[in-house]
CSV table of C-alpha atoms and ligand atoms in Angstrom, one decimal:
chain,number,residue,atom,x,y,z
W,21,MET,CA,-28.3,-8.6,-0.8
W,22,THR,CA,-26.5,-7.8,-4.0
W,23,ALA,CA,-26.1,-4.0,-4.5
W,24,PRO,CA,-27.7,-2.8,-7.8
W,25,SER,CA,-24.3,-1.8,-9.1
W,26,THR,CA,-22.9,-1.4,-12.6
W,27,ARG,CA,-21.3,-4.4,-14.3
W,28,ARG,CA,-17.9,-2.7,-13.6
W,29,LEU,CA,-18.6,-3.2,-9.9
W,30,ALA,CA,-20.2,-6.6,-10.1
W,31,GLY,CA,-18.5,-9.1,-7.9
W,32,TYR,CA,-17.2,-6.4,-5.5
W,33,GLY,CA,-18.5,-6.3,-1.9
W,34,THR,CA,-17.4,-4.2,1.0
W,35,THR,CA,-13.6,-4.2,1.2
W,36,ILE,CA,-12.0,-6.9,3.4
W,37,PHE,CA,-10.5,-4.2,5.6
W,38,THR,CA,-13.9,-2.8,6.5
W,39,GLU,CA,-15.3,-6.2,6.9
W,40,MET,CA,-12.6,-7.5,9.2
W,41,THR,CA,-12.6,-4.3,11.3
W,42,ARG,CA,-16.4,-4.6,11.7
W,43,LEU,CA,-16.0,-8.3,12.7
W,44,ALA,CA,-13.3,-7.4,15.2
W,45,GLN,CA,-15.5,-4.7,16.8
W,46,GLU,CA,-18.4,-7.1,17.0
W,47,HIS,CA,-16.4,-9.7,18.8
W,48,GLY,CA,-14.2,-7.4,20.9
W,49,ALA,CA,-11.1,-8.7,19.0
W,50,ILE,CA,-7.8,-6.9,18.8
W,51,ASN,CA,-7.6,-5.5,15.3
W,52,LEU,CA,-4.4,-6.8,13.6
W,53,ALA,CA,-6.3,-6.8,10.4
W,54,GLN,CA,-6.6,-3.3,9.0
W,55,GLY,CA,-3.4,-1.4,8.5
W,56,PHE,CA,-3.5,1.7,10.6
W,57,PRO,CA,-1.5,2.7,13.6
W,58,ASP,CA,-3.3,2.8,17.0
W,59,TRP,CA,-1.3,5.8,18.0
W,60,ASP,CA,-1.6,9.5,17.1
W,61,ALA,CA,0.3,11.3,14.3
W,62,PRO,CA,3.5,13.0,15.7
W,63,ASP,CA,2.9,16.2,17.7
W,64,PHE,CA,4.8,18.4,15.3
W,65,LEU,CA,2.4,17.3,12.6
W,66,ARG,CA,-0.8,17.8,14.7
W,67,LYS,CA,0.5,21.2,15.8
W,68,ALA,CA,1.1,22.3,12.2
W,69,ALA,CA,-2.5,21.2,11.3
W,70,LEU,CA,-3.9,23.2,14.2
W,71,ASP,CA,-1.9,26.3,13.1
W,72,ALA,CA,-3.1,25.8,9.5
W,73,VAL,CA,-6.7,25.4,10.5
W,74,GLY,CA,-6.4,28.7,12.6
W,75,SER,CA,-4.9,30.7,9.8
W,76,SER,CA,-7.5,31.2,7.1
W,77,HIS,CA,-6.8,28.2,4.9
W,78,ASP,CA,-10.5,27.2,4.5
W,79,GLN,CA,-11.0,27.5,0.8
W,80,TYR,CA,-9.9,25.3,-2.1
W,81,GLY,CA,-6.2,25.0,-2.4
W,82,ARG,CA,-4.3,24.9,-5.7
W,83,MET,CA,-5.8,22.1,-7.7
W,84,ALA,CA,-2.7,20.0,-8.1
W,85,GLY,CA,-1.6,20.6,-4.5
W,86,VAL,CA,-0.6,23.6,-2.4
W,87,LEU,CA,2.7,24.8,-3.8
W,88,GLN,CA,4.6,24.8,-0.5
W,89,LEU,CA,3.8,21.1,-0.2
W,90,ALA,CA,4.6,20.3,-3.8
W,91,ALA,CA,7.9,22.0,-3.4
W,92,ARG,CA,8.8,20.0,-0.2
W,93,ILE,CA,7.8,16.7,-2.0
W,94,ALA,CA,10.1,17.6,-5.0
W,95,GLU,CA,12.9,18.6,-2.6
W,96,ASP,CA,12.6,15.4,-0.6
W,97,ILE,CA,12.7,13.1,-3.7
W,98,GLY,CA,15.6,15.1,-5.1
W,99,ARG,CA,17.6,14.9,-1.9
W,100,ARG,CA,17.0,11.2,-1.2
W,101,HIS,CA,17.1,9.8,-4.7
W,102,GLY,CA,18.7,12.5,-7.0
W,103,LEU,CA,15.5,12.6,-9.1
W,104,ARG,CA,14.4,16.0,-10.2
W,105,TYR,CA,10.7,16.9,-10.3
W,106,ASP,CA,9.3,20.4,-11.1
W,107,PRO,CA,6.9,21.1,-8.2
W,108,GLU,CA,4.6,23.2,-10.4
W,109,GLN,CA,4.3,20.7,-13.2
W,110,GLU,CA,5.4,17.3,-12.0
W,111,VAL,CA,3.8,16.8,-8.6
W,112,VAL,CA,0.1,16.1,-7.9
W,113,VAL,CA,-1.3,16.0,-4.4
W,114,GLY,CA,-4.5,14.0,-3.9
W,115,CYS,CA,-6.8,12.6,-1.2
W,116,GLY,CA,-4.5,9.7,-0.2
W,117,ALA,CA,-2.5,7.6,-2.6
W,118,THR,CA,-5.7,5.6,-3.1
W,119,GLU,CA,-7.3,8.5,-5.0
W,120,LEU,CA,-4.2,8.8,-7.2
W,121,ILE,CA,-4.2,5.1,-8.0
W,122,PHE,CA,-7.7,5.6,-9.4
W,123,ALA,CA,-6.7,8.9,-11.1
W,124,THR,CA,-3.7,7.3,-12.7
W,125,VAL,CA,-5.7,4.4,-14.2
W,126,GLN,CA,-8.4,6.9,-15.4
W,127,ALA,CA,-5.7,9.1,-16.9
W,128,PHE,CA,-4.0,6.4,-19.0
W,129,CYS,CA,-6.3,3.4,-19.6
W,130,ASP,CA,-9.1,3.3,-22.2
W,131,VAL,CA,-11.8,0.7,-22.2
W,132,GLY,CA,-10.3,-2.6,-23.2
W,133,ASP,CA,-6.7,-1.7,-22.3
W,134,GLU,CA,-4.8,-4.2,-20.2
W,135,VAL,CA,-3.1,-3.5,-16.9
W,136,ILE,CA,-0.5,-5.8,-15.3
W,137,LEU,CA,-0.9,-6.4,-11.6
W,138,PHE,CA,1.1,-8.5,-9.2
W,139,GLU,CA,-1.1,-10.6,-7.0
W,140,PRO,CA,-1.5,-10.5,-4.0
W,141,PHE,CA,-2.4,-6.8,-4.6
W,142,TYR,CA,-3.9,-3.9,-2.6
W,143,ASP,CA,-7.5,-4.3,-3.6
W,144,SER,CA,-7.8,-0.8,-5.0
W,145,TYR,CA,-5.6,-1.6,-8.0
W,146,ARG,CA,-8.0,-4.2,-9.4
W,147,ALA,CA,-11.1,-2.2,-8.7
W,148,SER,CA,-9.6,0.9,-10.3
W,149,VAL,CA,-8.8,-1.1,-13.4
W,150,HIS,CA,-12.3,-2.6,-13.6
W,151,MET,CA,-13.9,0.8,-13.0
W,152,ALA,CA,-12.0,2.2,-16.0
W,153,GLY,CA,-13.3,-0.6,-18.2
W,154,ALA,CA,-9.7,-1.9,-18.5
W,155,ILE,CA,-8.6,-5.5,-18.0
W,156,PRO,CA,-6.3,-6.8,-15.3
W,157,ARG,CA,-3.5,-9.3,-16.3
W,158,VAL,CA,-2.2,-10.9,-13.2
W,159,VAL,CA,1.3,-12.1,-12.4
W,160,THR,CA,1.7,-14.1,-9.2
W,161,LEU,CA,4.2,-13.3,-6.4
W,162,ARG,CA,4.5,-16.7,-4.9
W,163,TYR,CA,4.1,-17.1,-1.1
W,164,PRO,CA,6.3,-17.2,1.0
W,165,ASP,CA,9.1,-15.3,-0.6
W,166,PHE,CA,6.9,-13.5,-3.1
W,167,THR,CA,9.2,-14.1,-6.0
W,168,PHE,CA,7.7,-14.1,-9.5
W,169,ASP,CA,8.3,-16.1,-12.6
W,170,LEU,CA,9.9,-14.0,-15.3
W,171,GLY,CA,8.2,-16.1,-18.0
W,172,GLN,CA,4.8,-15.4,-16.5
W,173,LEU,CA,5.6,-11.7,-16.4
W,174,ARG,CA,6.8,-11.7,-20.1
W,175,ARG,CA,3.6,-13.5,-21.1
W,176,ALA,CA,1.4,-10.9,-19.3
W,177,PHE,CA,2.5,-8.2,-21.8
W,178,SER,CA,0.4,-7.8,-25.0
W,179,PRO,CA,-0.1,-5.1,-27.6
W,180,ARG,CA,-3.0,-3.9,-25.4
W,181,THR,CA,-0.9,-3.4,-22.3
W,182,ARG,CA,-1.0,0.2,-21.2
W,183,LEU,CA,0.1,0.1,-17.5
W,184,LEU,CA,1.9,-2.0,-15.0
W,185,ILE,CA,1.1,-1.4,-11.3
W,186,LEU,CA,3.9,-2.2,-8.8
W,187,ASN,CA,3.7,-1.9,-5.1
W,188,ASN,CA,7.2,-1.7,-3.6
W,189,PRO,CA,7.6,-2.3,-0.6
W,190,HIS,CA,4.8,-4.7,-1.1
W,191,ASN,CA,1.5,-5.0,0.8
W,192,PRO,CA,0.7,-7.7,1.9
W,193,GLY,CA,3.9,-9.6,1.2
W,194,GLY,CA,6.3,-7.3,3.0
W,195,LYS,CA,8.6,-7.8,0.0
W,196,VAL,CA,11.2,-5.2,-1.0
W,197,PHE,CA,11.9,-5.7,-4.7
W,198,SER,CA,15.5,-6.2,-5.5
W,199,ARG,CA,17.2,-4.0,-8.0
W,200,ALA,CA,17.6,-7.0,-10.3
W,201,GLU,CA,13.8,-7.6,-10.2
W,202,LEU,CA,13.1,-4.0,-10.9
W,203,GLU,CA,15.4,-4.0,-13.8
W,204,GLU,CA,13.6,-7.0,-15.3
W,205,ILE,CA,10.3,-5.2,-14.9
W,206,ALA,CA,11.6,-2.0,-16.2
W,207,ALA,CA,13.2,-3.6,-19.3
W,208,LEU,CA,9.8,-5.2,-20.2
W,209,CYS,CA,7.9,-1.9,-19.7
W,210,ALA,CA,10.4,-0.1,-21.9
W,211,HIS,CA,10.3,-2.8,-24.6
W,212,HIS,CA,6.5,-2.8,-24.8
W,213,GLY,CA,6.1,1.0,-24.3
W,214,VAL,CA,4.2,0.4,-21.0
W,215,LEU,CA,3.8,3.0,-18.2
W,216,CYS,CA,4.4,2.1,-14.6
W,217,LEU,CA,2.4,3.1,-11.6
W,218,SER,CA,4.8,2.6,-8.7
W,219,ASP,CA,3.0,2.7,-5.4
W,220,GLU,CA,5.8,3.4,-2.8
W,221,VAL,CA,3.8,4.4,0.2
W,222,TYR,CA,5.8,2.0,2.5
W,223,GLU,CA,9.2,3.5,1.2
W,224,HIS,CA,10.4,4.4,4.7
W,225,LEU,CA,9.4,1.1,6.3
W,226,VAL,CA,12.3,-1.0,5.1
W,227,TYR,CA,14.2,-3.3,7.5
W,228,GLU,CA,16.1,-5.6,5.1
W,229,GLY,CA,17.7,-4.6,1.8
W,230,GLN,CA,17.2,-1.2,0.3
W,231,HIS,CA,14.3,0.6,-1.3
W,232,THR,CA,14.9,1.5,-4.9
W,233,PRO,CA,12.4,3.8,-6.5
W,234,MET,CA,11.3,2.5,-9.9
W,235,ALA,CA,11.7,6.0,-11.4
W,236,SER,CA,15.4,5.9,-10.5
W,237,LEU,CA,16.1,3.1,-13.0
W,238,PRO,CA,17.5,4.2,-16.4
W,239,GLY,CA,14.7,5.1,-18.7
W,240,MET,CA,12.0,4.8,-16.1
W,241,ARG,CA,11.5,8.4,-14.9
W,242,GLU,CA,9.7,9.2,-18.2
W,243,ARG,CA,7.3,6.3,-17.9
W,244,THR,CA,6.7,6.1,-14.1
W,245,VAL,CA,4.1,7.7,-11.8
W,246,THR,CA,5.5,7.3,-8.3
W,247,LEU,CA,3.1,7.5,-5.4
W,248,SER,CA,3.7,8.1,-1.7
W,249,SER,CA,1.8,9.6,1.1
W,250,LEU,CA,1.6,10.9,4.6
W,251,SER,CA,-0.3,7.9,5.9
W,252,LYS,CA,2.4,5.4,6.7
W,253,THR,CA,5.4,7.6,7.2
W,254,PHE,CA,3.6,10.0,9.5
W,255,SER,CA,1.0,7.6,11.0
W,256,ALA,CA,-1.8,9.7,9.6
W,257,THR,CA,-4.0,7.4,7.5
W,258,GLY,CA,-7.1,9.5,8.3
W,259,TRP,CA,-5.6,12.7,6.9
W,260,ARG,CA,-6.0,11.4,3.3
W,261,ILE,CA,-2.9,13.2,1.9
W,262,GLY,CA,-1.1,11.4,-0.9
W,263,TRP,CA,1.1,12.6,-3.8
W,264,ALA,CA,2.3,11.6,-7.2
W,265,ALA,CA,5.6,12.6,-8.9
W,266,ALA,CA,5.8,12.0,-12.6
W,267,ASP,CA,7.3,13.4,-15.8
W,268,ARG,CA,5.5,16.4,-17.1
W,269,PRO,CA,3.2,14.9,-19.7
W,270,LEU,CA,2.2,12.1,-17.3
W,271,ALA,CA,1.6,14.5,-14.5
W,272,SER,CA,-0.5,16.7,-16.8
W,273,ALA,CA,-2.8,13.7,-17.7
W,274,LEU,CA,-3.0,12.7,-14.1
W,275,ARG,CA,-4.1,16.3,-13.1
W,276,LEU,CA,-6.9,16.0,-15.6
W,277,ALA,CA,-8.3,13.0,-13.8
W,278,HIS,CA,-7.6,14.4,-10.3
W,279,GLN,CA,-9.4,17.7,-11.0
W,280,TYR,CA,-12.7,15.9,-11.7
W,281,LEU,CA,-12.3,13.4,-8.9
W,282,THR,CA,-11.7,15.5,-5.8
W,283,PHE,CA,-10.3,18.7,-7.4
W,284,SER,CA,-8.1,19.3,-4.4
W,285,ALA,CA,-7.1,17.7,-1.1
W,286,PRO,CA,-7.9,19.5,2.2
W,287,THR,CA,-5.9,22.7,2.2
W,288,PRO,CA,-4.9,23.0,5.9
W,289,LEU,CA,-3.8,19.4,6.0
W,290,GLN,CA,-1.6,19.9,2.9
W,291,ILE,CA,0.0,22.9,4.6
W,292,ALA,CA,0.7,20.8,7.7
W,293,ALA,CA,2.0,18.0,5.5
W,294,ALA,CA,4.6,20.4,4.1
W,295,ALA,CA,5.8,20.9,7.7
W,296,ALA,CA,6.0,17.1,8.1
W,297,LEU,CA,8.4,16.8,5.3
W,298,ASP,CA,10.8,19.0,7.3
W,299,ALA,CA,11.3,16.2,9.8
W,300,PRO,CA,14.9,15.5,10.5
W,301,PRO,CA,16.6,12.2,9.4
W,302,SER,CA,16.4,10.9,13.0
W,303,TYR,CA,12.5,10.9,12.7
W,304,TYR,CA,12.7,8.3,9.9
W,305,ASP,CA,15.4,6.3,11.7
W,306,GLU,CA,13.3,6.1,14.9
W,307,LEU,CA,10.2,5.2,13.0
W,308,ARG,CA,12.1,2.3,11.3
W,309,ALA,CA,13.7,1.1,14.5
W,310,SER,CA,10.4,1.1,16.3
W,311,TYR,CA,8.7,-0.9,13.5
W,312,ARG,CA,11.6,-3.3,13.3
W,313,GLN,CA,11.2,-4.1,17.0
W,314,LYS,CA,7.4,-4.6,16.6
W,315,ARG,CA,8.0,-6.9,13.6
W,316,ASP,CA,10.5,-9.0,15.5
W,317,PHE,CA,8.2,-9.2,18.5
W,318,LEU,CA,5.2,-10.3,16.6
W,319,ALA,CA,7.2,-12.7,14.4
W,320,GLY,CA,8.6,-14.4,17.4
W,321,ALA,CA,5.2,-14.7,19.1
W,322,LEU,CA,3.5,-16.0,16.0
W,323,ARG,CA,6.2,-18.6,15.6
W,324,SER,CA,5.7,-19.7,19.2
W,325,ALA,CA,2.0,-20.0,18.5
W,326,GLY,CA,2.6,-22.4,15.7
W,327,PHE,CA,2.6,-20.3,12.6
W,328,GLU,CA,5.2,-20.4,9.9
W,329,VAL,CA,6.7,-16.9,9.8
W,330,HIS,CA,8.9,-15.3,7.2
W,331,PRO,CA,9.6,-11.9,8.6
W,332,PRO,CA,8.9,-9.1,6.0
W,333,GLN,CA,11.7,-7.0,4.6
W,334,GLY,CA,9.5,-4.0,4.7
W,335,THR,CA,6.0,-2.5,5.4
W,336,TYR,CA,4.0,-3.2,8.6
W,337,PHE,CA,2.5,-6.5,7.4
W,338,LEU,CA,3.4,-9.9,8.4
W,339,CYS,CA,2.3,-13.1,6.6
W,340,ALA,CA,1.9,-16.2,8.7
W,341,GLY,CA,1.5,-19.7,7.2
W,342,LEU,CA,-1.3,-22.0,8.3
W,343,GLY,CA,0.5,-25.3,7.8
W,344,ALA,CA,0.0,-26.2,11.4
W,345,PHE,CA,-3.7,-25.6,11.3
W,346,PRO,CA,-5.0,-28.1,8.8
W,347,GLY,CA,-8.7,-28.0,7.8
W,348,HIS,CA,-8.7,-24.3,7.6
W,349,ASP,CA,-8.4,-21.9,4.7
W,350,ASP,CA,-7.5,-18.2,5.2
W,351,VAL,CA,-11.1,-17.1,5.4
W,352,SER,CA,-12.3,-19.7,7.8
W,353,PHE,CA,-9.2,-19.3,9.9
W,354,CYS,CA,-9.5,-15.5,10.2
W,355,ARG,CA,-13.1,-15.7,11.1
W,356,TRP,CA,-12.4,-18.4,13.8
W,357,LEU,CA,-9.4,-16.4,15.1
W,358,THR,CA,-11.5,-13.2,15.4
W,359,GLU,CA,-14.5,-14.9,17.0
W,360,GLN,CA,-12.8,-17.4,19.3
W,361,ILE,CA,-9.3,-16.1,20.0
W,362,LYS,CA,-10.3,-12.5,19.6
W,363,VAL,CA,-7.5,-11.4,17.4
W,364,ALA,CA,-8.4,-10.2,13.8
W,365,ALA,CA,-6.2,-10.8,10.7
W,366,ILE,CA,-6.8,-10.4,7.0
W,367,PRO,CA,-7.5,-13.4,4.7
W,368,PRO,CA,-5.2,-12.7,1.8
W,369,SER,CA,-7.3,-14.5,-0.8
W,370,ALA,CA,-9.1,-11.1,-1.1
W,371,PHE,CA,-5.9,-9.9,-2.7
W,372,TYR,CA,-5.8,-12.4,-5.5
W,373,GLU,CA,-7.4,-12.8,-8.9
W,374,ASN,CA,-7.0,-16.6,-8.4
W,375,THR,CA,-8.2,-16.8,-4.8
W,376,GLU,CA,-6.8,-20.3,-4.3
W,377,HIS,CA,-3.3,-18.8,-4.3
W,378,GLY,CA,-4.0,-17.0,-1.1
W,379,ARG,CA,-5.6,-19.8,1.0
W,380,GLY,CA,-2.5,-21.0,2.9
W,381,TYR,CA,-1.6,-18.0,5.0
W,382,VAL,CA,-3.0,-14.9,6.8
W,383,ARG,CA,-1.9,-11.3,7.1
W,384,PHE,CA,-1.3,-9.6,10.5
W,385,VAL,CA,-0.3,-6.0,10.9
W,386,PHE,CA,2.2,-4.8,13.5
W,387,CYS,CA,1.5,-1.0,13.3
W,388,LYS,CA,0.2,-1.2,16.9
W,389,ARG,CA,1.4,-0.1,20.3
W,390,GLN,CA,3.5,-2.6,22.3
W,391,GLU,CA,0.6,-3.1,24.8
W,392,THR,CA,-1.8,-3.9,21.9
W,393,LEU,CA,0.7,-6.3,20.4
W,394,GLN,CA,1.3,-7.9,23.8
W,395,ALA,CA,-2.4,-8.3,24.5
W,396,ALA,CA,-2.8,-10.0,21.0
W,397,VAL,CA,0.1,-12.2,21.7
W,398,ASP,CA,-1.3,-13.2,25.1
W,399,ARG,CA,-4.5,-14.3,23.3
W,400,LEU,CA,-2.6,-16.1,20.6
W,401,ALA,CA,-0.7,-18.1,23.2
W,402,SER,CA,-3.9,-20.1,23.7
W,403,LEU,CA,-3.8,-21.3,20.2
W,404,ARG,CA,-2.9,-25.0,19.8
W,405,PRO,CA,-1.8,-26.1,16.4
W,406,GLY,CA,-3.9,-28.9,14.9
W,407,PRO,CA,-7.3,-29.3,13.2
W,408,ARG,CA,-10.3,-27.5,14.7
G,508,LIG,N1,-3.8,-0.4,3.1
G,508,LIG,C1,-4.3,-0.8,4.3
G,508,LIG,C2,-4.2,-2.3,4.6
G,508,LIG,O1,-3.8,-3.0,3.7
G,508,LIG,C3,-5.8,-0.4,4.5
G,508,LIG,C4,-6.4,0.3,3.4
G,508,LIG,C5,-7.9,0.6,3.7
G,508,LIG,O2,-8.4,0.2,4.7
G,508,LIG,N2,-8.5,1.1,2.7
G,508,LIG,O3,-4.6,-2.7,5.6
């Protein structure tokens, strides 16, 4: 049944994450589809939350984020990247980075404005653009290396372009944009007077190359809203704590949208998040090392099962080519894999404006315990390449 939605939401169904998780549950499949860890958040974080819940933090927090968290966020960005943000004026905490994606588009895009997106994209970007009455202009990151054509990017800019949304490191591609690529994007944004929403929630999950924040490029701090969150770095996707750092006028517009969306994120969890940002450097090193091991394990197993694998430079996503499984597109393959082999993956065509570009591969996640990955790999071993 088609939901009686507005025209803005026409064409949207339940997100592919929810759909594949439901299908996985229905068929008893191991869920390598939706990106969430199957382990708990670190003890120091849960303990901080229990303390905060027990210490009279039950009412609204400061609208833009409790100050002690905003201060930690600003300190952390300053220490790692030498970028200065005023915690009172230039940091906004929201209910996950997903809220702040929506809030940023609401803050800057009028009806009819254009927004440049790189496909494949996290599906929230396009939905946020449509819900603001703005128009997506899509540039393709070409599988398997997810490079883009500079000419196509240049042509995507028009006098109506208001915002460019970048996801770096990139979901689902696992791409870490090089400095040279970021410079090309930055130069075009500056030339056309376009703002950049840089979603950097996978900033700590980088195995090859180095993460460069868009805001650290010359001239970009003033035109970039940078997003990060607790979800990936602290394995707490259910806490819904994300944040934005942006130059004062941008942050002030973003606050306007945020105050009418959720007003404030959960107070005790924000207080606990402040404690998380005190984690020592070894925490991040161990997180990265553990993810690198999982990446290599799943990459090797998928290759043995017949997939083409290009290990990701970052994130916890791994794209696997379907060349050895003719007769399938991504959607039919994911359905078959979930129902018959009992391992769920995401069909990436859901992340494309031109869905044909996403038919030849599928996305697995490796943010799962070793025993979960091993069980999935055991099931995948029964795959025999060829038509089915
Ligand atoms: N970002 C996560 C993914 O790509 C899931 C987000 C969600 O389920 N809303 O799997």
